[in-house]
Coordinates of C-alpha atoms in Angstrom, one line a residue:
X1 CA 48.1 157.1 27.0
X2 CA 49.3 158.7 30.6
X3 CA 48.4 155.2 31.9
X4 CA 50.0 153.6 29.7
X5 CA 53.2 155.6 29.9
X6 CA 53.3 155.2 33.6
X7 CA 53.3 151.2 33.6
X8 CA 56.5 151.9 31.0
X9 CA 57.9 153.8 33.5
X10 CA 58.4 156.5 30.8
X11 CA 57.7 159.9 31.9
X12 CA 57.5 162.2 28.6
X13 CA 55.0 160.3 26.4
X14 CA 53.9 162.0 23.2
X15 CA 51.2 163.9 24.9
X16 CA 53.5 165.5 26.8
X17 CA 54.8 167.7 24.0
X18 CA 51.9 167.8 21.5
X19 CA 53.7 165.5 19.2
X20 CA 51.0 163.9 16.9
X21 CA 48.5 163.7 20.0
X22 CA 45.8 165.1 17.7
X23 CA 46.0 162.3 15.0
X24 CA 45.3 159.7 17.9
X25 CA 41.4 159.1 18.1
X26 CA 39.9 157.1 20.8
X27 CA 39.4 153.7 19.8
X28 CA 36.7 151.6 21.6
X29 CA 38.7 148.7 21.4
X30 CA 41.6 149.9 23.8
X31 CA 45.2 149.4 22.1
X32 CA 47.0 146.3 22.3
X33 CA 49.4 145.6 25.0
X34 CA 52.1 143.1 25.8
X35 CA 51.4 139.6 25.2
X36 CA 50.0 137.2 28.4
X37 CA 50.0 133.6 27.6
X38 CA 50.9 133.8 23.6
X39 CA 48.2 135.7 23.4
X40 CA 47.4 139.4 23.1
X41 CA 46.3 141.4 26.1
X42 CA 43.9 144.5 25.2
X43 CA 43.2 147.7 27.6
X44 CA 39.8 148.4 28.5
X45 CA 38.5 151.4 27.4
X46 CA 38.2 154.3 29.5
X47 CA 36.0 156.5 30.5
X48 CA 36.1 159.8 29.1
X49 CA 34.3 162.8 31.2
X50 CA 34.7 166.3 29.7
X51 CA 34.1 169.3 31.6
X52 CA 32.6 168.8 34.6
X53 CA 33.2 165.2 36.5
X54 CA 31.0 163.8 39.0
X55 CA 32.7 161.1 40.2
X56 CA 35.2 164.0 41.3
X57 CA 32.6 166.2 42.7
X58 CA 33.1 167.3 46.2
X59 CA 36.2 167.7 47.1
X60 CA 38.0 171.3 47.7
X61 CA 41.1 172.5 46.5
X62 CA 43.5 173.4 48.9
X63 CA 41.5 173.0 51.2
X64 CA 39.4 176.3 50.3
X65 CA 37.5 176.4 46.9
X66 CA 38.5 180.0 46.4
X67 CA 41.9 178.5 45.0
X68 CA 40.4 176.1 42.6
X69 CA 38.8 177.4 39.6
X70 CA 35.3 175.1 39.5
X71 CA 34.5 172.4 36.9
X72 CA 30.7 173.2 35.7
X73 CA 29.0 171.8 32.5
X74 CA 29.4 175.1 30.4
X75 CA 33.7 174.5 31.0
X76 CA 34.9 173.2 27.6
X77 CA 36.0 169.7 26.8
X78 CA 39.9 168.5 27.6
X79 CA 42.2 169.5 25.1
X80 CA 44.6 166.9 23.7
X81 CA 47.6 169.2 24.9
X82 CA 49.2 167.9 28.2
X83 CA 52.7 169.6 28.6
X84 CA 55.1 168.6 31.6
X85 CA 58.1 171.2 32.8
X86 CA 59.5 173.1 35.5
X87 CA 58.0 175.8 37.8
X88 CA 58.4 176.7 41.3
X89 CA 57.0 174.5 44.1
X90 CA 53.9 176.7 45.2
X91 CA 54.4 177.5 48.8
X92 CA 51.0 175.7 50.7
X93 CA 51.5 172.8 48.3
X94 CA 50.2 169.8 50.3
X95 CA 51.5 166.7 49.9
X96 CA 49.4 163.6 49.0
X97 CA 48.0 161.9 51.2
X98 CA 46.2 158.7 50.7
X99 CA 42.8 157.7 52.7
X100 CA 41.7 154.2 52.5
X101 CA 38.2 153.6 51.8
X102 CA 37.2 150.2 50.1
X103 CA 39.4 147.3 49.1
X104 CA 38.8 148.5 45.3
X105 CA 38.9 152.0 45.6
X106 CA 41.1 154.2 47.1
X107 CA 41.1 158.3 47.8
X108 CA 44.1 160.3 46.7
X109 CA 44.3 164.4 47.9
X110 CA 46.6 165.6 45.3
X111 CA 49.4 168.3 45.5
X112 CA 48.3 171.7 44.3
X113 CA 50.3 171.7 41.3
X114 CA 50.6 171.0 37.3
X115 CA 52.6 172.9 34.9
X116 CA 53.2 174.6 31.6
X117 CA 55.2 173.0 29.3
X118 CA 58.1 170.8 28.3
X119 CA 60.8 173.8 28.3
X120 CA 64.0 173.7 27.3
X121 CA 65.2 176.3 29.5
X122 CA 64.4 173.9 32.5
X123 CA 65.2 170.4 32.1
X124 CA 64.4 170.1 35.7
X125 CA 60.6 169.0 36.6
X126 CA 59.8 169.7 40.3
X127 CA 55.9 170.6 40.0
X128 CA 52.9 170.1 37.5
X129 CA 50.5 172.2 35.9
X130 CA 47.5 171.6 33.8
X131 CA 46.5 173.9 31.1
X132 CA 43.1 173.4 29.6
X133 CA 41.8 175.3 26.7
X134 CA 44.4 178.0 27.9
X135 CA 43.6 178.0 32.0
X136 CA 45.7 176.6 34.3
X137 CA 44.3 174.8 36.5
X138 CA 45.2 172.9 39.7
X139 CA 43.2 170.0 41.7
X140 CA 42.9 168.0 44.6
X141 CA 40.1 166.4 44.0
X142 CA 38.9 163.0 45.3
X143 CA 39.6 160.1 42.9
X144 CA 38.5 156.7 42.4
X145 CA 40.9 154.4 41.6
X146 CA 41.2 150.6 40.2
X147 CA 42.5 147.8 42.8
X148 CA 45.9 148.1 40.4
X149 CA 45.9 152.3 41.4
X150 CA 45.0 153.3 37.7
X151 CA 42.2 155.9 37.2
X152 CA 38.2 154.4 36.6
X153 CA 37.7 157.3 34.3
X154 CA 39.3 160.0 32.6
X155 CA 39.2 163.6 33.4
X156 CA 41.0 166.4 34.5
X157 CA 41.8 165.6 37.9
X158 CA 42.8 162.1 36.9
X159 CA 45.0 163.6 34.1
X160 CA 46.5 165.7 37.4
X161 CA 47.0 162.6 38.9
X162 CA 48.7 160.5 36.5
X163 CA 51.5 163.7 35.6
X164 CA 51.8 163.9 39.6
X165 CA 53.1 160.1 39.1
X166 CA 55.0 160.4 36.1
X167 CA 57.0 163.6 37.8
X168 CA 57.5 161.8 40.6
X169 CA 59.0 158.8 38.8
X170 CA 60.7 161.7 36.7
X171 CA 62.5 162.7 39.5
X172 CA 63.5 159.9 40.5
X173 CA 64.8 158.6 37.4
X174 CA 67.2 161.8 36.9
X175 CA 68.4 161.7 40.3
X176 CA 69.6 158.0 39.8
X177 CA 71.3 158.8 36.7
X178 CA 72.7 162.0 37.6
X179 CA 74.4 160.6 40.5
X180 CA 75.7 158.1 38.3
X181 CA 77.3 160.6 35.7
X182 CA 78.2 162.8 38.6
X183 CA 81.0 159.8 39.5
X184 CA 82.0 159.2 35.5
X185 CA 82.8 163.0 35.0
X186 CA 84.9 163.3 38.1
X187 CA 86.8 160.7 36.9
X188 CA 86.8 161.5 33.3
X189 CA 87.8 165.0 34.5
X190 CA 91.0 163.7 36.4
X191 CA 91.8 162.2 33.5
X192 CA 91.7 164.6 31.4
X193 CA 93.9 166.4 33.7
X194 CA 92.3 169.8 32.8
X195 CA 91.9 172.9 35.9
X196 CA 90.1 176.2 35.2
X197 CA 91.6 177.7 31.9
X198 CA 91.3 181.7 30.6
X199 CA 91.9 182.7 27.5
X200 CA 93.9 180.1 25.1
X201 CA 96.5 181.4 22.8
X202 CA 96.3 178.5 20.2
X203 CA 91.9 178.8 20.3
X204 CA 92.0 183.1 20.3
X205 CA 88.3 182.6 19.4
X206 CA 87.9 181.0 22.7
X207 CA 88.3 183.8 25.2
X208 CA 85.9 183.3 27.9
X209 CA 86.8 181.1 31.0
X210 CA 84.2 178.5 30.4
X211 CA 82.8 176.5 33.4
X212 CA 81.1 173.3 32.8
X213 CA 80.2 172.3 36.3
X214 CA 78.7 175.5 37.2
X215 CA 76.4 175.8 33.3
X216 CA 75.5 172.0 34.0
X217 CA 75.1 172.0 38.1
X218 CA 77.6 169.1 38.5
X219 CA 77.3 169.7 41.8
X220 CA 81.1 169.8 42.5
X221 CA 82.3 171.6 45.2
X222 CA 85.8 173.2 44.5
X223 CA 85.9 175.8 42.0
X224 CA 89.2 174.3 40.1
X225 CA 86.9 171.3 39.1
X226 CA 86.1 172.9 35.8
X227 CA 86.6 171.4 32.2
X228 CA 87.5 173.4 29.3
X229 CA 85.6 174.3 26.2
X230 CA 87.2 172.8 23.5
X231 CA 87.8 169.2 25.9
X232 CA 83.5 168.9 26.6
X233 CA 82.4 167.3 29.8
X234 CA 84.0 163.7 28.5
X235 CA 86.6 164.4 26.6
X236 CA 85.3 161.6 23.7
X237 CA 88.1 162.5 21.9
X238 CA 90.7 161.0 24.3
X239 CA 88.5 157.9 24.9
X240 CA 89.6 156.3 21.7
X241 CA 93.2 155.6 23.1
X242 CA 93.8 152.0 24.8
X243 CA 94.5 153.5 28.2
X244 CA 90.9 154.6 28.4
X245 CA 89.2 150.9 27.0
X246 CA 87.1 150.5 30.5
X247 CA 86.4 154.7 30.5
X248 CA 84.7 154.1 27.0
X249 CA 83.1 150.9 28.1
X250 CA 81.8 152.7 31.0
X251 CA 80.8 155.4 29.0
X252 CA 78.6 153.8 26.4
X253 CA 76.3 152.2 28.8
X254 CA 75.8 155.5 30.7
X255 CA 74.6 156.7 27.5
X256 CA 72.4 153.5 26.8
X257 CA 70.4 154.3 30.1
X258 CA 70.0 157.6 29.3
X259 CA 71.9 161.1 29.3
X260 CA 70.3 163.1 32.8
X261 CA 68.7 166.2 31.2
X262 CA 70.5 168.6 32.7
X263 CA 74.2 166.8 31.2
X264 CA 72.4 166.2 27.8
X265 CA 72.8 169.1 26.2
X266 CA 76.2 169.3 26.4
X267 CA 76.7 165.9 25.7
X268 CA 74.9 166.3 22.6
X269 CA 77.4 168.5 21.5
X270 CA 80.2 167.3 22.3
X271 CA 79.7 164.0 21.7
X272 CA 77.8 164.8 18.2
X273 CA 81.2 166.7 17.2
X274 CA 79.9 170.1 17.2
X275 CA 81.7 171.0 19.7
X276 CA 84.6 170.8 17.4
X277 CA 82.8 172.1 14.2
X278 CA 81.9 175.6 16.2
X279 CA 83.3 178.6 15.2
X280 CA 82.5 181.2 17.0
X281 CA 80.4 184.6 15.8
X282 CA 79.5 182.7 12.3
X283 CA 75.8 181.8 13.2
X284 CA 75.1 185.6 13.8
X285 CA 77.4 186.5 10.4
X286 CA 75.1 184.5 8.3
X287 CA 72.0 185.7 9.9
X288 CA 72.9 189.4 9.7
X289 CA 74.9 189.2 6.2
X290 CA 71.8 187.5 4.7
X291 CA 69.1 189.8 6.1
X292 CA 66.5 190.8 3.8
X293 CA 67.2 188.1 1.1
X294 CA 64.9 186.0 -0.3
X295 CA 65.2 182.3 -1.7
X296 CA 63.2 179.5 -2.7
X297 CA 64.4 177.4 0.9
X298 CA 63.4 180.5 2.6
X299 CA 60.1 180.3 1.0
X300 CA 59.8 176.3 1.9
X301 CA 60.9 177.1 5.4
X302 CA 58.3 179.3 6.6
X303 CA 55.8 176.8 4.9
X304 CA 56.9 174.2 7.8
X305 CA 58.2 176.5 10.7
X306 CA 54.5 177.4 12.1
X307 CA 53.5 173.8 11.6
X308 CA 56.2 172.1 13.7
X309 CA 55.0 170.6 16.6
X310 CA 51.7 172.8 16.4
X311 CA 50.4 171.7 20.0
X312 CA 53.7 171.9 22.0
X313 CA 53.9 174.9 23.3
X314 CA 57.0 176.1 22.6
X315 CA 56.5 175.8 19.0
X316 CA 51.9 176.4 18.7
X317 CA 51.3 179.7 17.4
X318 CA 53.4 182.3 18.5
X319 CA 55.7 180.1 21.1
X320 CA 59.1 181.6 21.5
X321 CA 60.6 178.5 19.7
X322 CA 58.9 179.2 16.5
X323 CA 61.5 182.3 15.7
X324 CA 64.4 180.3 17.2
X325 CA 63.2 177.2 14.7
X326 CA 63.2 179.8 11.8
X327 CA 66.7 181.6 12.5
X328 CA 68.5 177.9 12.8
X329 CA 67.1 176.4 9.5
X330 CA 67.9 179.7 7.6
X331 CA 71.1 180.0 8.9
X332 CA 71.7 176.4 7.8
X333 CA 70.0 177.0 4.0
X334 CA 72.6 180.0 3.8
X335 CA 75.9 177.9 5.8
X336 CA 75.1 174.9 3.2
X337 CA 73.3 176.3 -0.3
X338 CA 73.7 172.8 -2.1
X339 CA 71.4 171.1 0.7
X340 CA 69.4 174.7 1.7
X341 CA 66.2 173.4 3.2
X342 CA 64.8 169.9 2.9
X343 CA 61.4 168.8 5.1
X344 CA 62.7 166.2 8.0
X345 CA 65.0 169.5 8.8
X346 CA 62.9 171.3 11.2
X347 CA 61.5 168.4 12.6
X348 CA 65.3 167.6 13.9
X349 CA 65.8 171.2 14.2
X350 CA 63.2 172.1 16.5
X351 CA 64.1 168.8 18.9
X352 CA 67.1 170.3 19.4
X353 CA 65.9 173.0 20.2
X354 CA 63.7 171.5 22.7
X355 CA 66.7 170.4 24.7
X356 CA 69.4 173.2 23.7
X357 CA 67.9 176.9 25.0
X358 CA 70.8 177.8 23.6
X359 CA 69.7 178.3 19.7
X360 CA 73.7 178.5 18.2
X361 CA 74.2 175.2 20.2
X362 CA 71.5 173.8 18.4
X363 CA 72.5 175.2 15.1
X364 CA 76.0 173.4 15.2
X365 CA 74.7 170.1 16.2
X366 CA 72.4 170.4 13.1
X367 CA 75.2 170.9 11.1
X368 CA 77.2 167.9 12.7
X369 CA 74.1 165.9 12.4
X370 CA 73.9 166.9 8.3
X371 CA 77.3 167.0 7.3
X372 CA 79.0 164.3 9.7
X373 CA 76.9 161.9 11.3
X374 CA 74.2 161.2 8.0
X375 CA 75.9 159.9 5.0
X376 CA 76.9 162.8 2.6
X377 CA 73.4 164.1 0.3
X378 CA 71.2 162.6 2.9
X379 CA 68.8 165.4 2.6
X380 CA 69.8 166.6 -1.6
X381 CA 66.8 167.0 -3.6
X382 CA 66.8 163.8 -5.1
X383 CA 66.8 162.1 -1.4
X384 CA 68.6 159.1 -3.2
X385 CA 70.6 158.6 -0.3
X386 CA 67.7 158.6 2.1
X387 CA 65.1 157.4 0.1
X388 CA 68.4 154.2 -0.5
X389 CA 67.9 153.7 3.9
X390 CA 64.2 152.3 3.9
X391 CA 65.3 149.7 1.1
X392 CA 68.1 148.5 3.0
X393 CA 66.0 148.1 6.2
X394 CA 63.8 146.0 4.0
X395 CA 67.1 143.4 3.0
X396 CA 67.7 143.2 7.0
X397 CA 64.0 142.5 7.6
X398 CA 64.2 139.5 5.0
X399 CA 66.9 138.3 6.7
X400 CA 66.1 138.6 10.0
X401 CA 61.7 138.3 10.3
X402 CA 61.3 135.8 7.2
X403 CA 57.5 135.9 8.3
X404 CA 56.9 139.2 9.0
X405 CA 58.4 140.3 5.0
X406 CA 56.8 137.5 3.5
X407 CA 53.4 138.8 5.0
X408 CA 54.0 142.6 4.4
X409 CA 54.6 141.2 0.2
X410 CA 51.8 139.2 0.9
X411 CA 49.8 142.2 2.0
X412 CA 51.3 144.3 -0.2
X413 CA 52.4 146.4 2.2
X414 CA 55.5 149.0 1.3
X415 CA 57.6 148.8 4.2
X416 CA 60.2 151.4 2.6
X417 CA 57.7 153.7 2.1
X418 CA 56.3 153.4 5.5
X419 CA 59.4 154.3 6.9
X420 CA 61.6 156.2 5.1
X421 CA 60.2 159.1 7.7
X422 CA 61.4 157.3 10.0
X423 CA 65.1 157.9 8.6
X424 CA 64.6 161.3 7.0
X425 CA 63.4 162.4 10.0
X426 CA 65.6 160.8 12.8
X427 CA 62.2 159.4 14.2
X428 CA 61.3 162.8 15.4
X429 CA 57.9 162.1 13.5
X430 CA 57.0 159.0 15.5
X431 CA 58.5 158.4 18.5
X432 CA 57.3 159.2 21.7
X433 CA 59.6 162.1 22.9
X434 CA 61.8 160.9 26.2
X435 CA 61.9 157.5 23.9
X436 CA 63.1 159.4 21.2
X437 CA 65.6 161.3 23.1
X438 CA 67.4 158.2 24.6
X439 CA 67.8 157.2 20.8
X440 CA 69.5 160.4 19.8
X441 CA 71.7 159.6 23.2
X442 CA 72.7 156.4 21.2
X443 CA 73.0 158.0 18.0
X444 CA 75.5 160.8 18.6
X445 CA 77.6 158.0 20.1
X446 CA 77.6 155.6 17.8
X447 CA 76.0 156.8 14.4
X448 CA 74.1 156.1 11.4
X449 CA 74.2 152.4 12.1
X450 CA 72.0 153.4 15.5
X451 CA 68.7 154.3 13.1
X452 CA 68.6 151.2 11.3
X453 CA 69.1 149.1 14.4
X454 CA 66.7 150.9 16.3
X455 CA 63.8 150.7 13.1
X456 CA 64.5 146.8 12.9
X457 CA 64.5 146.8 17.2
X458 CA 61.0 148.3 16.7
X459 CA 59.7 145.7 14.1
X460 CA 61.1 142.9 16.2
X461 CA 58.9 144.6 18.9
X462 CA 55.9 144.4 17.1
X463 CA 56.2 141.7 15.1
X464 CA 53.9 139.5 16.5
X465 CA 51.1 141.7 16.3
X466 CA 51.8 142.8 13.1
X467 CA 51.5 139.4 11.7
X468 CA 48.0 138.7 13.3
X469 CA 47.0 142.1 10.8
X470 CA 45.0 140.3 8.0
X471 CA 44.7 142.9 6.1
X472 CA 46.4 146.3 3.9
X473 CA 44.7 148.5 6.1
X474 CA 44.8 146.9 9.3
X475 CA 48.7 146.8 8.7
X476 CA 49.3 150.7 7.7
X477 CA 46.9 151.8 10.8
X478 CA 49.0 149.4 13.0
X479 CA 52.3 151.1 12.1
X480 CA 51.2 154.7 12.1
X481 CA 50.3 153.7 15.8
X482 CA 52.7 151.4 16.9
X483 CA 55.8 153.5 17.0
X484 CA 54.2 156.0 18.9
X485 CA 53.6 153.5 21.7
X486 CA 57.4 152.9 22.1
X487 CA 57.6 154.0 25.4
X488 CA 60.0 151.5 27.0
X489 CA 63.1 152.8 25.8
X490 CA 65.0 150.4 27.5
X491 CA 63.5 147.8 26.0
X492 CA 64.1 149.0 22.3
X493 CA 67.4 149.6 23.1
X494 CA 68.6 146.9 24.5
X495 CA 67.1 145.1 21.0
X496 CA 69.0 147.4 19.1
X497 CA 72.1 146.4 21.0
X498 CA 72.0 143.1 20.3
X499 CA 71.6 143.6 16.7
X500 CA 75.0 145.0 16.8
X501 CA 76.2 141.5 15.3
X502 CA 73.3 141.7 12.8
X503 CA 73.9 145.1 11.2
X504 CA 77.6 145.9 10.7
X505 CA 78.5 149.4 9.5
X506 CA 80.7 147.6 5.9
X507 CA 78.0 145.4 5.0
X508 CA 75.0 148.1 5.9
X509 CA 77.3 151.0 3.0
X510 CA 77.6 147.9 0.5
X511 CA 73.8 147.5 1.1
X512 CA 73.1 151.3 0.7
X513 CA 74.7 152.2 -2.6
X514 CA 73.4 149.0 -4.6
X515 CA 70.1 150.7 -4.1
X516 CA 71.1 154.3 -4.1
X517 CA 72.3 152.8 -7.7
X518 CA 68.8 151.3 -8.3
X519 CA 67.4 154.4 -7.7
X520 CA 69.6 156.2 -9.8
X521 CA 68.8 153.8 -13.1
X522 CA 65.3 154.5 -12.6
X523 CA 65.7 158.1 -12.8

């Protein structure tokens, strides 16, 4: 998966944060790739080594092996559970250094490093740790490597390897865009025409000088380049006027190459509308005011808070997440009785929380996300609305991959049912994460329209191999693992902005209530 990942050039796979890695078994058949010559290419299968590795064996770490913790046969075998965040850069880190040895194989020292998790606190990934079975573990060992620089085998220090890569291509990926949205917020912030403001007579609930450049590191130098709460870091609001055409044109394909992680949070909210929607001191209210009461959603709630995202750590066991995850969704059952609690919640909840440390932040973009952006009774108890999104997906897929619908009947495969997660759930349930968070990037730009685009983008992408499925099975095992392997973000979304044309917001509402109707008369 790592390997695959890197050749994406996407540096948060699934395995990253825990989502769905367990439900992936190794497959001797290697997973299917892009197509070479019409034809589809297949990955060799790899080596697997738990515990101790051979082919590794010899090497020091650090160059002393009292800082190395030894691999012996009794160690237990690699967890599934790979996470990727921020620590500091140990102080005799070494960098790698390559040694040439055959015109196959090469050696690579690696730095002593590998980290903890995917934390929303830091955004920032400047080192690596890897945590095995609960010990953290760093290596330099020897490794043998392919003529193409992949890993012969798998095993811990190879897995060290390949997150020393994807960092490293991390890095570099959020300093390029970063620099880039450094420029467009200068600008934007001229503009806007705002200075450092205090307290606001016509906001009194806004009362604290807020500073966006020094909460996001913009990196600006004078301290009267600030922007004000209520205008966000863009000021989207402003961007709809004529004057500001090429600002907005700009604007939208910053945000198709992705948000940098330390901007996205704020630009989540602002541009999601919860900035607007905030009201200050009523999250605590209805936590405190509600204390000690008990409801059915309550009930359903703490069914699904200790199974979201069981391996990431943030959210396994007794993460620190796991209370934050509880407080937003029953805040939200008690802000919004009618909806209360429906599952697809805390999968959306707790990715928020994954980028927003800030737990009310997260809590108002939920509730932009539920009572602005999704249609109105997206998540009611019948799910009409919702379960109405699959079957319109379906009348696009007619339309658009003749073959691939006419198979799927043939089959009888149910598409809707297949992925009505993916709408109820914002594809938190399938995609792989940085994928997924490049959609939501998309999303809380441009809307609803975004999900079905990007479900059809990701048939389009797999169509070819879906049709070469001969049978029921084969098809339902190639979808639960297909999405998961959408790692070239890029690539989906640039599909999913050329069905612009294709799916138009008047004709995709048309589309939804004839079957939110259908529905309805079978009830």
């Amino acid at each position: 998966m790592l390997v695959k990942a890197k050749e994406a050039s996407s540096t948060a796979p699934a395995s990253l944060t825990g989502i769905k890695v367990q439900e992936i078994e190794e497959d001797d058949e290697g997973w299917p790739s892009d197509e070479v010559d019409g034809k589809a290419a297949t990955t060799p299968q790899m080596e697997v080594v738990h515990g101790h590795c051979e082919s590794c064996e010899g090497s020091q770490v650090g160059g002393s092996p009292k800082e190395g913790i030894a691999l012996d046969q009794d160690e237990p075998a690699v967890n599934n559970v790979v996470s990727l965040g921020a620590e500091a850069d140990q102080p005799d880190q070494e960098a790698g250094a390559v040694t040439p040895t055959s015109p196959a194989t090469r050696s690579i020292k690696l730095p002593l490093s590998l980290s903890q998790s995917l934390a929303p606190s830091k955004p920032s990934v400047s080192a690596q740790s890897l945590n095995i079975d609960g010990h953290s573990r760093a290596s330099s060992n020897t490794l043998a490597l392919d003529e193409n620089g992949a890993p012969t085998h798998a095993c811990t220090s190879t897995i060290s390897l390949l997150l020393t890569q994807l960092t490293e291509m991390h890095d570099k990926q959020q300093e390029k865009q970063k620099t880039d949205w450094d420029a467009f917020l200068r600008k934007r912030k001229t503009k806007i025409g705002k200075t450092t403001m205090g307290p606001s007579s016509s906001n009194p609930g806004m009362s604290r000088i807020t500073s966006a450049a020094a909460m996001l590191g913009l990196g600006l130098e004078n301290e009267d380049e600030e922007v004000g709460h209520t205008d966000g870091i863009i000021g989207v609001a402003q961007m709809g006027l004529s004057a500001n055409t090429q600002d907005w044109k700009e604007f939208s394909r910053l945000v198709r190459g992705g948000a940098p992680l330390v901007y996205r949070p704020k630009v989540w909210l602002e541009c999601s509308g919860a900035l607007e929607m905030m009201e200050p001191g009523v999250y605590q209210e209805l936590l405190t005011s509600h204390a000690g009461e008990k409801t059915q959603a309550l009930s359903e709630i703490e069914k699904d808070v200790t199974r979201t995202m069981p391996l990431n750590i943030f959210f396994g066991g007794d993460g620190v997440g796991v209370q934050k995850l509880r407080r937003v969704l029953q805040a939200y059952s008690w802000r919004n009785p009618a909806v209360g609690y429906c599952q697809g919640m805390n999968l959306i909840a707790s990715t928020l929380l994954l980028v927003h440390a800030n737990e009310e932040e997260a809590f108002w973009i939920l509730v932009s996300i539920i009572e602005k952006l999704l249609p109105p009774e997206f998540f009611s108890p019948s799910l009409l609305v919702s379960r109405a999104c699959p079957m319109v997906l379906l009348d696009y897929v007619q339309e658009t991959m003749p073959k691939l619908y006419l198979h799927l009947l043939d089959q009888g495969v149910d598409l809707p049912a297949i992925s009505f997660s993916w709408f109820l759930s914002l594809f938190t349930d399938c995609l792989p994460v940085e994928t997924l968070f490049r959609v939501w990037d998309v999303f809380f730009v441009d809307g609803m329209d975004v999900l079905f685009r990007v479900a059809l983008a990701i048939l389009k992408v797999n169509e070819a191999e879906l049709l070469q499925c001969d049978s029921m099975p084969s098809l339902y095992l190639h979808f639960e693992s297909m999405t998961a392997r959408m790692w070239q973000a890029d690539k989906l979304l640039k599909l999913e902005h050329e069905l612009k044309s294709t799916v138009i917001h008047e004709d995709l509402i048309k589309r939804r209530e004839v079957h939110v109707q259908e529905l309805k008369s079978l009830s």
